[in-house]
Short mmCIF file of C-alpha atoms in Angstrom, two decimals:
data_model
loop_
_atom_site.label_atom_id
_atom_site.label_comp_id
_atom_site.label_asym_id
_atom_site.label_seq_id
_atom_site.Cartn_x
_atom_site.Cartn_y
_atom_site.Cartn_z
CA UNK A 1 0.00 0.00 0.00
CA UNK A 2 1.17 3.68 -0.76
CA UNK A 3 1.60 6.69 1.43
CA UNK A 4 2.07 10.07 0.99
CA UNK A 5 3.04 11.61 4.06
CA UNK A 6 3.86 14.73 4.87
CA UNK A 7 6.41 15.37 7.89
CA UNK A 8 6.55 19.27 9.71
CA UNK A 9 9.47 19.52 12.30
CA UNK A 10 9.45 21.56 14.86
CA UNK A 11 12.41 21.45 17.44
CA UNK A 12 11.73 23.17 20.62
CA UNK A 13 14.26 26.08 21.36
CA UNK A 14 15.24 25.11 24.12
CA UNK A 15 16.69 21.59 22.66
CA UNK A 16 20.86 21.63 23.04
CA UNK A 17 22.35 21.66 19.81
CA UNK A 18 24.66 18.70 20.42
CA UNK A 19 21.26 16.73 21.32
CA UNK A 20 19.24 18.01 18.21
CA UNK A 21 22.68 16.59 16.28
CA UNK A 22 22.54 13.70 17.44
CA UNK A 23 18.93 13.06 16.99
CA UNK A 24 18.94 14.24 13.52
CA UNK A 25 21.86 11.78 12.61
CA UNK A 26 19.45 8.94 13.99
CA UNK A 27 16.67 9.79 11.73
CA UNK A 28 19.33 9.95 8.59
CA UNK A 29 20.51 6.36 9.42
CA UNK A 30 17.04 5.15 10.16
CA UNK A 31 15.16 6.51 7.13
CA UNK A 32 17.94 5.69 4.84
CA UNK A 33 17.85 2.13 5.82
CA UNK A 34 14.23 2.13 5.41
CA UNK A 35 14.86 3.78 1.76
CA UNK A 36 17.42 0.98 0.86
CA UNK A 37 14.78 -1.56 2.19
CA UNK A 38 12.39 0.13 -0.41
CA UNK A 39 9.96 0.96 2.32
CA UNK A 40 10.14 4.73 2.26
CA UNK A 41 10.09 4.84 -1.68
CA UNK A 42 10.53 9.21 -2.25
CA UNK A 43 11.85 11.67 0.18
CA UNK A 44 11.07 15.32 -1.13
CA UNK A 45 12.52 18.04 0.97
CA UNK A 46 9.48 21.14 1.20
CA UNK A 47 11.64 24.17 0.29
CA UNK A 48 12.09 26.93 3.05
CA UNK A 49 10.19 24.73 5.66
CA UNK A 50 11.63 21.78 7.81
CA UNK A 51 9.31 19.43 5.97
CA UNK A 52 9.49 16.81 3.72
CA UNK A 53 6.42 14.99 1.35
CA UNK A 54 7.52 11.25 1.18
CA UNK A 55 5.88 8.17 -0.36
CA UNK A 56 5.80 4.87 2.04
CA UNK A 57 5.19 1.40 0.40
CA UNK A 58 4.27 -0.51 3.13
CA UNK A 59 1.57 -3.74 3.78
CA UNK A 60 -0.54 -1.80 6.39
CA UNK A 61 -1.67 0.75 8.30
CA UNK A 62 -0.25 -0.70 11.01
CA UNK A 63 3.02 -0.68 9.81
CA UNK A 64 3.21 2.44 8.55
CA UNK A 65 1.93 3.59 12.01
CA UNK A 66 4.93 1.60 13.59
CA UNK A 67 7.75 3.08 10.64
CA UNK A 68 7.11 6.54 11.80
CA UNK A 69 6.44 6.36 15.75
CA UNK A 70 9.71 4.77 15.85
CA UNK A 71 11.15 8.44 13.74
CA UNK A 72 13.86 9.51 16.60
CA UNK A 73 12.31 13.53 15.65
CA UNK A 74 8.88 11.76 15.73
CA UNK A 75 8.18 13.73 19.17
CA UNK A 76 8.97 16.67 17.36
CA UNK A 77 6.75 16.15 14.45
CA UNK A 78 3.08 16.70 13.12
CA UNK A 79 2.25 14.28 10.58
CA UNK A 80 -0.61 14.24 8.17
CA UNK A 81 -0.98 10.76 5.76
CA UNK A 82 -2.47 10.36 2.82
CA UNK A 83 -3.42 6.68 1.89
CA UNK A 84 -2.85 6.42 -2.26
CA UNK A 85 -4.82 4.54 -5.22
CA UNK A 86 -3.61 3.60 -8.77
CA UNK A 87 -5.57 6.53 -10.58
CA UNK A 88 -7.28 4.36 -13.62
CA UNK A 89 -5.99 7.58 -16.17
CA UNK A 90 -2.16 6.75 -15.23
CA UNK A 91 0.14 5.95 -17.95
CA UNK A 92 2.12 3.98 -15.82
CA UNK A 93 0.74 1.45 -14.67
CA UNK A 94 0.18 0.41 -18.32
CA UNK A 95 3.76 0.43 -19.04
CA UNK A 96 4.65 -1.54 -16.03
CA UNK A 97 2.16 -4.36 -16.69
CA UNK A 98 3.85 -5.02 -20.25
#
């Protein structure tokens, strides 16, 4: 099933910088092993925000749920998903099923 979900950060001020670091460089390791895994299929940066529009392919709600409580900024976050449909009009899924 595909996600899109969109991701709004919002550290609070009073977060140490060393500690904000270090939780950021969590998140980078554990969304790009869930890209590599081909779980988290497009990461799209929102430009002048801390936000990001990415595209989950997971089985379930349920897993999807688990994928991003388990974000280390996921505290930090407000999340809005999307659940996605093959739209009957797209080219591609007529080129993929040849």
């Amino acid at each position: 099933m595909l996600y899109l979900v969109r991701m709004d950060v919002k550290l609070p001020a009073t977060l140490a910088p060393a500690e904000a670091d270090a939780i950021k460089a969590r998140e980078k390791a554990y969304s790009q092993g869930l890209q590599r895994e081909g779980r988290w299929r497009h990461l799209w940066r929102v430009v002048g925000e801390y936000a990001n529009y990415s595209v989950f392919d997971v089985e379930s709600n349920d897993e999807l749920h688990t994928l991003l409580s388990q974000l280390p900024l996921f505290p930090y976050m407000q999340i809005q998903v999307t659940p996605l449909a093959q739209h009957p009009s797209a080219i591609a899924s007529a080129i993929t099923a040849n």
